[in-house]
């Protein structure tokens, strides 16, 4: 159990790491260029891994609906957007606001699809996130 | 004196975010909901690995097409930024690909998706704070007390929502 906890934690850290690296590339090129390289290099790694341990056309691929193929298009904008924002807001606030956007839209989707879950907890969560986003506007002076 | 072109204003310490920056971040985060929906659908039909392979393949093509279109329509001389990126700056995708492999392992463990998301969120924010604090990789922004409170609220709200799904 301790191992999977660590792995899940590391997976989160890798998200931040990749955003930081892409942000650095965007500083020298552009947000879209950094998104291109992020996807191309990631593709290279995944192709290599698939050659060793996977299949390039698994069963069921042909049956998948169209929107199962479209995630990568949103991914391009997602990485480019992250590279753009991280320069302006720093890694921590970028991370927080991206997660906020994800959760708020996720709850909207849950409501539309009627996903089961605790209503009051969900409502409290949305309220806290909105408050956090509202507070982020202030920036505030550095205290040390 | 020629003015050096900078891609973005240097991250200042504690500058208040502009509303457009906050909205851009929220909208960008919103895309993740669609990405997760799309990629998890593909993973359900096939495997997590194939789903990630498709997302990266489609993404590579889409980004290349967008770059060509932008290059053809609009020539701002963006390539003349003058600063060359170090080689490691091209390796963000390695980290992204590893993330997929790790999360597909942990989502199928006793942690399930809920635990994977919650721990991932914490790992993400902790490392981001360390990066900001020490100015790793040329990006630096000292987190202010207000930033920390804002982050704390967002993380707490997110954890509530994640666990509300049970």
Short mmCIF file of C-alpha atoms in Angstrom, two decimals, chain A residues 12 15-16 19-20 78 81-82 85-86 88-105 125-126 128-137, chain B residues 17 21-30 32 120-130 132 141 143 146-159 161-162:
data_model
loop_
_atom_site.label_atom_id
_atom_site.label_comp_id
_atom_site.label_asym_id
_atom_site.label_seq_id
_atom_site.Cartn_x
_atom_site.Cartn_y
_atom_site.Cartn_z
CA UNK A 12 1.17 14.30 -9.26
CA UNK A 15 2.46 16.74 -13.71
CA UNK A 16 4.09 19.77 -12.12
CA UNK A 19 4.45 21.85 -16.79
CA UNK A 20 7.60 23.52 -15.48
CA UNK A 78 -4.23 22.37 -22.32
CA UNK A 81 -2.41 27.14 -21.90
CA UNK A 82 -0.43 25.80 -18.95
CA UNK A 85 -0.13 30.76 -17.50
CA UNK A 86 2.83 29.38 -15.53
CA UNK A 88 2.51 34.78 -15.33
CA UNK A 89 1.31 33.14 -12.14
CA UNK A 90 4.08 30.77 -11.07
CA UNK A 91 3.78 27.01 -10.63
CA UNK A 92 1.69 26.85 -7.47
CA UNK A 93 -1.07 29.26 -8.43
CA UNK A 94 -1.16 27.82 -11.95
CA UNK A 95 -1.60 24.35 -10.52
CA UNK A 96 -4.33 25.54 -8.14
CA UNK A 97 -6.32 27.43 -10.76
CA UNK A 98 -6.06 24.63 -13.35
CA UNK A 99 -7.38 22.18 -10.76
CA UNK A 100 -10.13 24.66 -9.84
CA UNK A 101 -11.20 24.89 -13.49
CA UNK A 102 -11.13 21.13 -13.78
CA UNK A 103 -13.21 20.56 -10.65
CA UNK A 104 -15.81 23.24 -11.42
CA UNK A 105 -16.34 21.89 -14.94
CA UNK A 125 -16.31 21.85 -2.23
CA UNK A 126 -17.51 24.16 -5.00
CA UNK A 128 -14.42 26.57 -1.12
CA UNK A 129 -12.96 26.50 -4.63
CA UNK A 130 -14.85 29.62 -5.70
CA UNK A 131 -13.66 31.39 -2.56
CA UNK A 132 -10.07 30.32 -3.29
CA UNK A 133 -10.28 31.55 -6.88
CA UNK A 134 -11.77 34.83 -5.70
CA UNK A 135 -8.93 35.26 -3.21
CA UNK A 136 -6.24 34.54 -5.79
CA UNK A 137 -6.98 37.88 -7.46
CA UNK B 17 -2.93 37.98 -11.13
CA UNK B 21 -4.86 35.19 -16.48
CA UNK B 22 -7.20 33.67 -13.91
CA UNK B 23 -9.87 33.06 -16.56
CA UNK B 24 -7.32 31.50 -18.93
CA UNK B 25 -6.17 29.15 -16.17
CA UNK B 26 -9.73 28.15 -15.26
CA UNK B 27 -10.69 27.56 -18.90
CA UNK B 28 -7.50 25.55 -19.47
CA UNK B 29 -8.29 23.43 -16.42
CA UNK B 30 -11.82 22.93 -17.76
CA UNK B 32 -9.04 18.55 -18.58
CA UNK B 120 -1.84 13.34 -7.21
CA UNK B 121 -3.32 16.72 -6.38
CA UNK B 122 -1.25 16.96 -3.22
CA UNK B 123 1.95 15.87 -4.99
CA UNK B 124 1.31 18.41 -7.72
CA UNK B 125 0.83 21.35 -5.37
CA UNK B 126 3.70 20.41 -3.03
CA UNK B 127 6.24 20.25 -5.84
CA UNK B 128 4.85 23.45 -7.40
CA UNK B 129 5.40 25.29 -4.11
CA UNK B 130 8.96 23.99 -3.92
CA UNK B 132 8.22 28.55 -6.90
CA UNK B 141 7.44 33.42 -8.03
CA UNK B 143 4.24 32.41 -3.01
CA UNK B 146 -2.59 35.23 0.04
CA UNK B 147 -1.48 32.71 -2.63
CA UNK B 148 -1.15 30.03 0.03
CA UNK B 149 -4.59 30.69 1.47
CA UNK B 150 -6.12 30.65 -1.98
CA UNK B 151 -4.34 27.37 -2.77
CA UNK B 152 -5.41 25.88 0.56
CA UNK B 153 -9.06 26.66 -0.15
CA UNK B 154 -8.87 25.22 -3.67
CA UNK B 155 -7.15 22.04 -2.48
CA UNK B 156 -9.64 21.57 0.38
CA UNK B 157 -12.61 22.12 -1.95
CA UNK B 158 -11.15 19.73 -4.52
CA UNK B 159 -10.60 16.99 -1.95
CA UNK B 161 -15.48 17.00 -4.33
CA UNK B 162 -13.23 14.01 -5.02
#
